Coordinates of C-alpha atoms in Angstrom, one line a residue:
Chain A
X137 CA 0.0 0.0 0.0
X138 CA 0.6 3.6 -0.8
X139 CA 2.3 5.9 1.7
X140 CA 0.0 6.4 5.1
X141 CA 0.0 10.4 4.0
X142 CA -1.5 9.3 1.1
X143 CA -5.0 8.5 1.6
X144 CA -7.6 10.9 1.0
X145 CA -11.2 10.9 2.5
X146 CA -13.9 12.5 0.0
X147 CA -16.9 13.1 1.3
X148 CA -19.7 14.2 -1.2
X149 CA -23.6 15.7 -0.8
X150 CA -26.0 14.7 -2.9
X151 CA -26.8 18.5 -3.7
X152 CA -23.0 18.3 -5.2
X153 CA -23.9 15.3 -7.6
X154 CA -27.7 16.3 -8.1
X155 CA -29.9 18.9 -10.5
X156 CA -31.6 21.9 -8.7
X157 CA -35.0 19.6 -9.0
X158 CA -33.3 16.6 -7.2
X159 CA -32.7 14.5 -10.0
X160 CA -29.4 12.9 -10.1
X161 CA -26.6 14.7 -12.6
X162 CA -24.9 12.8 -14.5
X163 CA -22.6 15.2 -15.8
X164 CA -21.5 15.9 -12.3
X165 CA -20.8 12.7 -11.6
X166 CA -18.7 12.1 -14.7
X167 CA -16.9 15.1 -13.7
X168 CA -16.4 13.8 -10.0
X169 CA -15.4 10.2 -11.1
X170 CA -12.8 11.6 -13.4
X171 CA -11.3 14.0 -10.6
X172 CA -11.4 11.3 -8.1
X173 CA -9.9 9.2 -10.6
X174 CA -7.2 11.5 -11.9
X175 CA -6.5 12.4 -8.0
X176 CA -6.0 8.2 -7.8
X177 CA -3.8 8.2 -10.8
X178 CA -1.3 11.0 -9.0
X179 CA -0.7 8.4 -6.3
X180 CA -3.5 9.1 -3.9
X181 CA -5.6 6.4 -2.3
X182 CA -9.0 7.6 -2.5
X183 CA -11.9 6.5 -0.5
X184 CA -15.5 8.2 -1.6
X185 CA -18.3 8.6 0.7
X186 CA -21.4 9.7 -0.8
X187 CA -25.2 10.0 0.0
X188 CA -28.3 10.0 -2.3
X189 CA -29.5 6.2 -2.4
X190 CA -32.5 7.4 -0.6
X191 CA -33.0 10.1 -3.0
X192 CA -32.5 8.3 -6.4
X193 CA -35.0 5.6 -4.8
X194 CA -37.5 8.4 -4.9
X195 CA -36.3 9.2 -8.1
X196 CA -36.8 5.4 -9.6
X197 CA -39.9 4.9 -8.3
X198 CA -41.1 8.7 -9.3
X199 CA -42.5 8.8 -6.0
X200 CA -43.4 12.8 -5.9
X201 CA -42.6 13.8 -2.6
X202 CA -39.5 12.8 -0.5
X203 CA -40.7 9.9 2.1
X204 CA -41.1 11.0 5.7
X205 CA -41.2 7.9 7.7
X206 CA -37.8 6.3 8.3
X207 CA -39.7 2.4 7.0
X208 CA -39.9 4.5 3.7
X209 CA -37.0 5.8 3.7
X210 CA -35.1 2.1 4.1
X211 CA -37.1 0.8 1.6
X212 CA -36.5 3.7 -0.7
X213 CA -32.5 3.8 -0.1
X214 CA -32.4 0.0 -1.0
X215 CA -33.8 0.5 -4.2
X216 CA -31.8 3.7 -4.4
X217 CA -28.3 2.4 -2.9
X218 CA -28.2 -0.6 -5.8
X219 CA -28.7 2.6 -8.5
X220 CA -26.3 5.0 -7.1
X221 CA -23.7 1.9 -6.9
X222 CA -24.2 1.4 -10.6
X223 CA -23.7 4.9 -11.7
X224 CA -20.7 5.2 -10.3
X225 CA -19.7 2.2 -11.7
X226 CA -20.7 3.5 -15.2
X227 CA -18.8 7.1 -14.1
X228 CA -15.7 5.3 -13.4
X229 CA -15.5 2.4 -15.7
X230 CA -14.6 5.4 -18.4
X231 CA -11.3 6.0 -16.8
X232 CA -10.8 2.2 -16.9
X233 CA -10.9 2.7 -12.5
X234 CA -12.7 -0.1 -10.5
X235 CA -15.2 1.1 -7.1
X236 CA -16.4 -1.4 -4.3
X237 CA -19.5 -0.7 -2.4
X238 CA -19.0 -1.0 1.6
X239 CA -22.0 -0.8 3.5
X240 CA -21.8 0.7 7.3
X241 CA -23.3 0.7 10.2
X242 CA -22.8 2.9 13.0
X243 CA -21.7 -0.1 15.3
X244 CA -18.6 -0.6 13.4
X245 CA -16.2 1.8 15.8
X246 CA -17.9 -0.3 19.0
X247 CA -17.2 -3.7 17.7
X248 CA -13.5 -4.7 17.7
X249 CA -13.5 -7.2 15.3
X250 CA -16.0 -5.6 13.3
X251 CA -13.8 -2.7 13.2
X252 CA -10.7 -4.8 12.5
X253 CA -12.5 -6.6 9.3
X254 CA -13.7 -3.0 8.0
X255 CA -9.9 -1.8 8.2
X256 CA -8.4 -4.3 6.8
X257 CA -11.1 -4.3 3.8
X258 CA -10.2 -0.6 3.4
X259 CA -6.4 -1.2 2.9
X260 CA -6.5 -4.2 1.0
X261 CA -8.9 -2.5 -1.0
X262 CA -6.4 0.9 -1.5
X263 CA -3.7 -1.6 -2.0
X264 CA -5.8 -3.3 -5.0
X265 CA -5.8 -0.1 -6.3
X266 CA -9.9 -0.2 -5.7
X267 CA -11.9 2.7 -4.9
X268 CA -14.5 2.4 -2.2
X269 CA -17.5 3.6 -2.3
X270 CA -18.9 4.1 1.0
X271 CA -22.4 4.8 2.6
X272 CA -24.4 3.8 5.6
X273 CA -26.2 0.5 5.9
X274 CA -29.9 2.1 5.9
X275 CA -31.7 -1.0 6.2
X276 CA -30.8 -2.1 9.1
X277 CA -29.7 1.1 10.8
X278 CA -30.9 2.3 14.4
X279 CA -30.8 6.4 14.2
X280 CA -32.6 8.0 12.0
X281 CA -31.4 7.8 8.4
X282 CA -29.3 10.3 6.8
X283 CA -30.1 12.3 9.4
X284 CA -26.1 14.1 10.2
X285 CA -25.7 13.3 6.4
X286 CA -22.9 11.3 6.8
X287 CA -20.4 13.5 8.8
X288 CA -20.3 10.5 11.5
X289 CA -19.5 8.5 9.1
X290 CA -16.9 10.4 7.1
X291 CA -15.0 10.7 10.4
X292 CA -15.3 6.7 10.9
X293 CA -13.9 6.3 7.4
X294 CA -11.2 8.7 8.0
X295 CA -10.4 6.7 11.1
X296 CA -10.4 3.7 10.0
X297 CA -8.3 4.2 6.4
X298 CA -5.6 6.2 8.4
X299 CA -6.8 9.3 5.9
X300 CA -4.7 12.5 5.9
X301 CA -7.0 14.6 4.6
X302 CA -10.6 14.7 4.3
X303 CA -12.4 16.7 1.2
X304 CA -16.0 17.8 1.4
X305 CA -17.6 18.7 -1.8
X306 CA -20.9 20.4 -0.4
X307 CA -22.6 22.3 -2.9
X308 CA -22.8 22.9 -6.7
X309 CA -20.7 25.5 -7.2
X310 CA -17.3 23.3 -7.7
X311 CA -16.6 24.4 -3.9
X312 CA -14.2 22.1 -1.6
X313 CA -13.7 21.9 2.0
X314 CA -10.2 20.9 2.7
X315 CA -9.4 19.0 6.3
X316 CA -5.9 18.0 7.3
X317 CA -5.5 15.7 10.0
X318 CA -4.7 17.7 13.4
X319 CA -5.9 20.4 12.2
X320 CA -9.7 21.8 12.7
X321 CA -9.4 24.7 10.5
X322 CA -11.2 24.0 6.3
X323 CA -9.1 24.9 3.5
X324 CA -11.7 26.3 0.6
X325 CA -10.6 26.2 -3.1
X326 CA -13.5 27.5 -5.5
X327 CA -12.0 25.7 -8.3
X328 CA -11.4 22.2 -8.8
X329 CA -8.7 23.2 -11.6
X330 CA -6.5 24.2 -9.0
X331 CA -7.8 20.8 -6.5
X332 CA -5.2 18.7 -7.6
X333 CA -2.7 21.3 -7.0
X334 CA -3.9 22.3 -3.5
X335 CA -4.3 18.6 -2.2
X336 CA -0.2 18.4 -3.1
X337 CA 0.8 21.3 -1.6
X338 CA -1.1 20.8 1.9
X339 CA 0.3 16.9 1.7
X340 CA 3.8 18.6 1.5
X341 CA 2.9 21.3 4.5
X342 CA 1.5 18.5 6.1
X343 CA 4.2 16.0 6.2
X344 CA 6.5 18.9 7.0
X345 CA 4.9 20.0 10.1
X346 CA 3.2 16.8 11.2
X347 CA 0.8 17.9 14.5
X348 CA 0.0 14.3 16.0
X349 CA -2.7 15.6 17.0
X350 CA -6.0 12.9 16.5
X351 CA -8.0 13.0 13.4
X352 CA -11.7 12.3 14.9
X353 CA -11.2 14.7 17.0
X354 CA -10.7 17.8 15.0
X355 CA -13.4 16.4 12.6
X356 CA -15.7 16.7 15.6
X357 CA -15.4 19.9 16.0
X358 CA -16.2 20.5 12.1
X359 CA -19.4 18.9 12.7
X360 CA -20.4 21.0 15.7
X361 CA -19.8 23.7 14.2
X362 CA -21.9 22.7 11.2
X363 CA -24.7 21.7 12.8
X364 CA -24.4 24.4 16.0
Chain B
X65 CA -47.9 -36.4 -3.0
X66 CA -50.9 -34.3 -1.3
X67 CA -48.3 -32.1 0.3
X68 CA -46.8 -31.6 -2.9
X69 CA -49.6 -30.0 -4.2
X70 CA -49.7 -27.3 -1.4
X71 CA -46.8 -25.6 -3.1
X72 CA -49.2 -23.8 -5.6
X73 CA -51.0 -21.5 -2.9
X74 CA -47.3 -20.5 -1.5
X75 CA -48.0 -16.3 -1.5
X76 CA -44.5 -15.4 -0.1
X77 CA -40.7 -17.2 -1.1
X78 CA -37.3 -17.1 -0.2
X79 CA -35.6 -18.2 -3.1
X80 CA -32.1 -18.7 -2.5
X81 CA -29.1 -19.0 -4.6
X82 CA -25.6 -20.5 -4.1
X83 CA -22.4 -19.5 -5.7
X84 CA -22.3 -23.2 -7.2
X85 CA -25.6 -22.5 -9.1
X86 CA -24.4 -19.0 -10.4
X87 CA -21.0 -19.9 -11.8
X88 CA -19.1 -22.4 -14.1
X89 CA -16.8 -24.9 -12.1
X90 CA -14.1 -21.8 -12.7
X91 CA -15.9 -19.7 -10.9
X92 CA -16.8 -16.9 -13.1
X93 CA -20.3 -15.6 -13.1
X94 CA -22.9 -17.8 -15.4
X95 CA -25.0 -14.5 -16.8
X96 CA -27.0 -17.3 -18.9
X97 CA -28.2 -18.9 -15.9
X98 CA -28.1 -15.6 -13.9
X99 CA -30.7 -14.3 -16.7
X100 CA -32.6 -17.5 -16.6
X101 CA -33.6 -17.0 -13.0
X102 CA -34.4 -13.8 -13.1
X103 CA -36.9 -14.6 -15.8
X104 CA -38.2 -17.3 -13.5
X105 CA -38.1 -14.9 -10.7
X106 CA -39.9 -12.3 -12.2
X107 CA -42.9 -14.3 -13.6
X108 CA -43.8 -16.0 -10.6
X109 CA -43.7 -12.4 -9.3
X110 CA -45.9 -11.6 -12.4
X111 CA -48.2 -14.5 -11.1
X112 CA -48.9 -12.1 -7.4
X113 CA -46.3 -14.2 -5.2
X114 CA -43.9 -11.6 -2.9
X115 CA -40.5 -12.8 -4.0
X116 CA -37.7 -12.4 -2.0
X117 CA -33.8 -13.7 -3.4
X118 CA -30.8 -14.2 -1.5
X119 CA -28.3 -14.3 -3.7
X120 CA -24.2 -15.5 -2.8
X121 CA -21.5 -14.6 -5.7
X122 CA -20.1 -11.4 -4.6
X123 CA -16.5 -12.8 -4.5
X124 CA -17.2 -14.8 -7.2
X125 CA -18.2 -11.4 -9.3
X126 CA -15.1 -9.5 -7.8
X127 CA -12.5 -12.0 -9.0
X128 CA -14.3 -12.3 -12.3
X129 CA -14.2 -8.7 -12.6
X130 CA -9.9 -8.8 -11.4
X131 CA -9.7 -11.6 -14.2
X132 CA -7.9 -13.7 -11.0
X133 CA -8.0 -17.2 -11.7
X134 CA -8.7 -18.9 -8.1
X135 CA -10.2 -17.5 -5.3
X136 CA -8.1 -15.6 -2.5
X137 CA -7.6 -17.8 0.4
X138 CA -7.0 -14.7 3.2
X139 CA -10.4 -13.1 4.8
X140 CA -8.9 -9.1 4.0
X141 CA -8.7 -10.7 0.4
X142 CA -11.9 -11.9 0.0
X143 CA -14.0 -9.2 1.9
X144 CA -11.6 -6.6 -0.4
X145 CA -13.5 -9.1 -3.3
X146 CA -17.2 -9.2 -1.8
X147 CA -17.3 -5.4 -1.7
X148 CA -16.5 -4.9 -5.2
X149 CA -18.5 -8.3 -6.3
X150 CA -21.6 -7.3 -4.4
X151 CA -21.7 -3.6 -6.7
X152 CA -21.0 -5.8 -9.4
X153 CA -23.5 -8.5 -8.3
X154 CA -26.2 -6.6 -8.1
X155 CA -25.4 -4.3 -11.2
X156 CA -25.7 -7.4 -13.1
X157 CA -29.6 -8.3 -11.4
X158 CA -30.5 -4.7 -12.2
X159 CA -29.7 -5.1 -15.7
X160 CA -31.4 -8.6 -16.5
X161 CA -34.4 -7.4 -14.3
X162 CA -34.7 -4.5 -16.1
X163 CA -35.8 -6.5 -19.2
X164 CA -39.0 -7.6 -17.5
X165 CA -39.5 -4.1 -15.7
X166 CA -39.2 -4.9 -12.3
X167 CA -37.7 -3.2 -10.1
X168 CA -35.1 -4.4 -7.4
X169 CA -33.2 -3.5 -4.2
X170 CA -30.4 -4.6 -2.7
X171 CA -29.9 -5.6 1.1
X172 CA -26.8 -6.4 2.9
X173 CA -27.4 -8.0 6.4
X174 CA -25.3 -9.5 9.1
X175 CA -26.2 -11.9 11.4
X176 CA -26.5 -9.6 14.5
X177 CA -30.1 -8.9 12.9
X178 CA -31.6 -11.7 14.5
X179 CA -30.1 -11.0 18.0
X180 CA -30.7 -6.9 18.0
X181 CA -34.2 -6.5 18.4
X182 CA -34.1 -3.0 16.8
X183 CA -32.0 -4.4 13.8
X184 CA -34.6 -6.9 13.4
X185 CA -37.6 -4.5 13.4
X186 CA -35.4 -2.4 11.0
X187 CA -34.7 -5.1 8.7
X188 CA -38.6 -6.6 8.3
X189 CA -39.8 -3.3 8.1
X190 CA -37.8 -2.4 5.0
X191 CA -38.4 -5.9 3.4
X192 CA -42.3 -5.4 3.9
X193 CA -42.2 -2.5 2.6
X194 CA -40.0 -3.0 -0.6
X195 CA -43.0 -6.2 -0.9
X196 CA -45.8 -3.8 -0.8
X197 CA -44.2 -1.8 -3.4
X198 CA -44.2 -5.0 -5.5
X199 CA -40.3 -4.7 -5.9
X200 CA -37.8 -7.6 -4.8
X201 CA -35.3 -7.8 -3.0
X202 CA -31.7 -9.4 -3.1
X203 CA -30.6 -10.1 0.1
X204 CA -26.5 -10.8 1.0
X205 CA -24.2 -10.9 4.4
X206 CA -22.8 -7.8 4.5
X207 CA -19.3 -9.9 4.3
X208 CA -17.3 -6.3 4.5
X209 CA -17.7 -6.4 8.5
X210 CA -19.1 -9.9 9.2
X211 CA -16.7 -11.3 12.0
X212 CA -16.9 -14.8 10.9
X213 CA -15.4 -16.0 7.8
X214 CA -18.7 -16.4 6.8
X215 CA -21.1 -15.9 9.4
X216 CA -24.0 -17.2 7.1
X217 CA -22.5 -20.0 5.9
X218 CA -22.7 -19.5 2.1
X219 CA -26.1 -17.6 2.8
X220 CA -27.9 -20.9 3.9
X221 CA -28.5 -20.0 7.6
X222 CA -29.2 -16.0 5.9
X223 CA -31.8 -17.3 4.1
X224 CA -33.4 -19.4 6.8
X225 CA -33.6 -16.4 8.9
X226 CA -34.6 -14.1 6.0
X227 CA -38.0 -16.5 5.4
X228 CA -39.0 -16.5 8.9
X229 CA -38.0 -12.3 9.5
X230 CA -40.3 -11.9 7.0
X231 CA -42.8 -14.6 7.5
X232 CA -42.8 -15.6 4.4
X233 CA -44.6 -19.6 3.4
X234 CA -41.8 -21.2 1.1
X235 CA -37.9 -21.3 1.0
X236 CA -36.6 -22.7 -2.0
X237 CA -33.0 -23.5 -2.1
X238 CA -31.3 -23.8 -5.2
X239 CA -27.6 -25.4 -5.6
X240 CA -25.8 -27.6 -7.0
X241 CA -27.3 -30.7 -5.4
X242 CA -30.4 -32.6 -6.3
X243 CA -31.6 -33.0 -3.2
X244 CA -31.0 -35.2 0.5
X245 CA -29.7 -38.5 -0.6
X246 CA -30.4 -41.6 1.3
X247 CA -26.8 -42.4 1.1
X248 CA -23.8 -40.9 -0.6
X249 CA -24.2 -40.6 -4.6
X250 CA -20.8 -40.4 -5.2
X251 CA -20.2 -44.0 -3.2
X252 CA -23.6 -45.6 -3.6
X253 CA -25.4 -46.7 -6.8
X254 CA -28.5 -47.3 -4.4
X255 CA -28.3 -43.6 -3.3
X256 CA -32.1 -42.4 -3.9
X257 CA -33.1 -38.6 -3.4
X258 CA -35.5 -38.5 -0.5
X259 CA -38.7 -36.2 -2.0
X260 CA -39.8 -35.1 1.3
X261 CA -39.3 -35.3 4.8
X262 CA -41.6 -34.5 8.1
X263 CA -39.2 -34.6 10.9
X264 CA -35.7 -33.5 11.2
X265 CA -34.2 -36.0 13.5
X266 CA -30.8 -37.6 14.0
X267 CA -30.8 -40.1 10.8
X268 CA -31.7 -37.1 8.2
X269 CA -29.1 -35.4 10.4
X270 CA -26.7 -38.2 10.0
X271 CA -27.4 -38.2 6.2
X272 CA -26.8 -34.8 5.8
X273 CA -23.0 -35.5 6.8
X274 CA -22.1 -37.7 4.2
X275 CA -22.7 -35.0 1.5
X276 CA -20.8 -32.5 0.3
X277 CA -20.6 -29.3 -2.5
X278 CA -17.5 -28.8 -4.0
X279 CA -17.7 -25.3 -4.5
X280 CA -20.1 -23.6 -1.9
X281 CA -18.8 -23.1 1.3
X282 CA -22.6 -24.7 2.9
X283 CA -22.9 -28.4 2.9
X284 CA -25.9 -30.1 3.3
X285 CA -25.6 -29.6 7.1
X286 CA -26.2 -25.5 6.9
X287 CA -29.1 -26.7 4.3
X288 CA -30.7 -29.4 7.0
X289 CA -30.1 -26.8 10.2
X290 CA -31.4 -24.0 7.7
X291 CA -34.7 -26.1 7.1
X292 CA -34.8 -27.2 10.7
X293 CA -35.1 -23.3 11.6
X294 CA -38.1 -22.9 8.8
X295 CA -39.9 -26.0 10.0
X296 CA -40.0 -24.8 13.2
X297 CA -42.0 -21.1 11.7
X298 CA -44.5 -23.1 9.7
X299 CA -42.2 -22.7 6.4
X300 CA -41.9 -25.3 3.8
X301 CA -38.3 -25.7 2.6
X302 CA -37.2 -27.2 -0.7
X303 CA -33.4 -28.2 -1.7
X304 CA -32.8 -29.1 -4.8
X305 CA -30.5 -28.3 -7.9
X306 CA -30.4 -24.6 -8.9
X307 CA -28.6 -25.7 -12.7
X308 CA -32.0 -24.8 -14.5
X309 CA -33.6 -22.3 -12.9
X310 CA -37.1 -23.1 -14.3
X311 CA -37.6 -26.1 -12.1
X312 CA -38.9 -23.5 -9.4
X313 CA -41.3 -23.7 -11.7
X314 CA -42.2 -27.3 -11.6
X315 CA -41.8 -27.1 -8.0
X316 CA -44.8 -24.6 -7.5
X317 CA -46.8 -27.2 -9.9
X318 CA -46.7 -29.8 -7.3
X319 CA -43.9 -32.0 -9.2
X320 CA -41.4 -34.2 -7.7
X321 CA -38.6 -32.8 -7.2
X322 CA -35.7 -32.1 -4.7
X323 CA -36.3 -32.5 -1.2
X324 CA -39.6 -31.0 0.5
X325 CA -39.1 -30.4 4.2
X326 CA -43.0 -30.7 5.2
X327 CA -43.6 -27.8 8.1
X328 CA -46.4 -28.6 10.9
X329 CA -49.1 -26.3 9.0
X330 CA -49.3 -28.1 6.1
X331 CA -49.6 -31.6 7.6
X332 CA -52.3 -30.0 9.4
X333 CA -54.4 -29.5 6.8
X334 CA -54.5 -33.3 5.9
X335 CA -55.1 -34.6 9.6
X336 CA -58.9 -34.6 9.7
X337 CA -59.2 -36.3 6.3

């Protein structure tokens, strides 16, 4: 596997892949895949966590208003889940890179072993040169789906694939949140020209001035003060 | 045969799949017979019945799609496999269930389901619901974070606990046996398939020893402890050889084939005649 500094945590909306009227983009997709793969070409292991299952279920079944009760909303992201899989699939298979899909639940961090197998399918994956594709296990989930839109989640990830650095594409406008490990403060680059270029350039400062500080932590405080 | 016969008025199966039944002896993915049973699938569907699959083949998918010739031997390996078989997997059941406009959804499960309460309510709430909107499900372990090797045991005990989750009246389980012998085929030219049996006790149990899949990881034992479970839940249970898919056909007509594991309910029905 690639070096630890390497691996790169994208985390990705559904209003970032999505039209205005909540059907699914494909052209911003495409465009994600190919940066995601081009960022995996320059060396990086990337690991992708991304919502919308629930919201393409809607969209396959052209159920008109978004479901309410959280039964629906299971239902709907298993339907949905299987279809965003494929997409990205489709997305990637262009730039000849290969995606797994890896199911969590929120249990994951509590149960060693669990937490063990999750890990070690993470870096065999990055060392296969495989791009997960990560979400939450809906069906079977406890909390109320969807609900902290995967930040919880992200930060397992992170944790679990040693990440450096954690990207959050949030909104349509090509915007990116930067996070480095230790650190709490977001980097923002407006254009995903310069992404590539940015991402080097805070691996470099990063490995430079390594803080030791602990990743889940700082991510924390990201969510806080999101949701605060 | 007037158990047999039963099988007709079955409203909701568990039709479950082995990786023997979906691939050739090198393991890669058979998309004739994959196609096959989906047409199967979705006509009996067609016909009002709540279909539910569980479906193995996610490592068997992942290799295919690696062009690795044998299977990986270490768990990181093969979980690395499953969890970009599964995406594969069920890209591939989207696609051939497209053709007969039915729409699917995918559920990865591990075995904790049946020992969480919440997980439990969680799970058959979803799969009732995905029912009533007349899609069906494909059902796999969620082998990414199982802590077994393979807690299921190639989906056998899954799909046990899958038919009685959902209460559902038939499991069908396809692989690539005919059926319970009444001694070893391989050794024994007088080896008959047994067509049904009412009570699961220590000689079916003893029978169910001697035989053995080549490719599945679940013998006959996970098949015999899976119907034990169904029995128990009023569930018919039916092993017999997934290799053409259509005989799920000939099973709902009442024929002959495979095993029928006969559950309390149904013999009740014939006791006052």
């Amino acid at each position: 596997m690639g070096n630890f500094y390497e691996n790169i945590v994208v985390k990705i909306e559904y209003t970032a892949i999505s039209n205005t009227n909540g059907h699914i983009d494909l052209r911003k997709m495409e465009r994600l895949a190919m940066i995601l793969s081009n960022l995996h070409n320059s060396g990086k292991h990337i690991l992708l966590v991304s919502s919308g299952a629930i919201a393409l279920g809607t969209n396959r079944l052209k159920v008109s208003s978004p479901p309410q009760e959280l039964i629906e909303k299971q239902a709907l992201s298993a339907i949905g889940q299987a279809e965003l899989i494929k997409i990205y699939q489709n997305c990637f298979e262009s730039y000849n890179q290969i995606v797994a899909q890896v199911l969590l639940t929120k249990d994951v961090m509590e149960n060693q072993l669990r937490m063990i197998n999750a890990k070690n399918t993470f870096m065999k994956l990055m060392e296969m040169n495989i791009i997960p594709v990560i979400n939450e296990n809906d069906t079977v989930s406890t909390d109320d789906i969807e609900l902290n839109d995967n930040y919880p989640l992200t930060r397992n990830v992170a944790y679990l694939s040693g990440a450096t650095m954690i990207i959050i594409k949030s909104d349509i406008d090509s915007e990116y949140d930067l996070l480095l490990k230790g650190e709490t403060k977001t980097h923002h680059i407006f254009d995903e020209e310069k992404l590539l270029e940015k991402v080097e350039e805070l691996m470099n400062s990063y490995k430079e001035n390594e803080s030791g500080s602990f990743f889940p932590e700082s991510i924390k405080e990201i969510e806080l003060s999101k949701y605060n | 045969m007037l158990y047999r016969k039963e099988l007709k008025y079955k409203t909701r199966i568990v039709i479950k799949i082995g990786t023997a039944s979906l691939s050739f002896p090198n393991g890669r993915l058979n998309f004739q017979r994959i196609e096959r049973l989906v047409r199967v699938l979705s006509s009996i569907h067609n016909m009002g019945k709540d279909v539910i699959l569980v479906s193995s083949g996610a490592i068997a998918a992942g290799a295919g799609r690696l062009g690795l010739k044998s299977k990986p031997a270490d768990l990181a390996s093969k979980q690395a496999l499953a969890a970009l078989g599964q995406a594969e997997l069920i890209k591939i059941y989207q696609k051939f269930f497209e053709e007969y406009n039915q729409t699917v959804a995918q559920i990865l499960l591990t075995r904790d389901v049946m020992t969480i309460p919440i997980r439990n309510k969680n799970a058959r709430n979803t799969l009732r619901t995905l029912l009533d909107m007349n899609i069906i499900p494909i059902i796999n372990e969620n082998d990414t974070i199982a802590t077994e090797e393979i807690e299921f045991g190639d989906n056998d005990t899954l799909s046990a606990y899958v038919a009685t989750l959902i209460e559902a009246d038939l499991l069908i389980m396809l692989s690539d046996i005919d059926g319970l012998y009444s001694a070893d085929p391989k050794t024994d030219n007088t080896a008959e398939i047994i067509h049904s049996v009412h009570y699961i006790d220590e000689k079916i149990e003893e029978l169910a020893k001697g035989a053995s899949t080549n490719f599945s990881t679940g013998g006959m034992i996970t098949k015999i402890s899976a119907a034990k479970l169904c029995m128990k839940d009023n569930i018919d249970t039916i092993i017999t050889n997934g290799a053409s898919p259509e005989i799920i056909y000939d099973i709902l007509d009442g024929e002959k084939v495979g095993t029928h594991f006969v559950s309390q309910k149904v013999k009740n029905l014939y006791t006052h005649e």
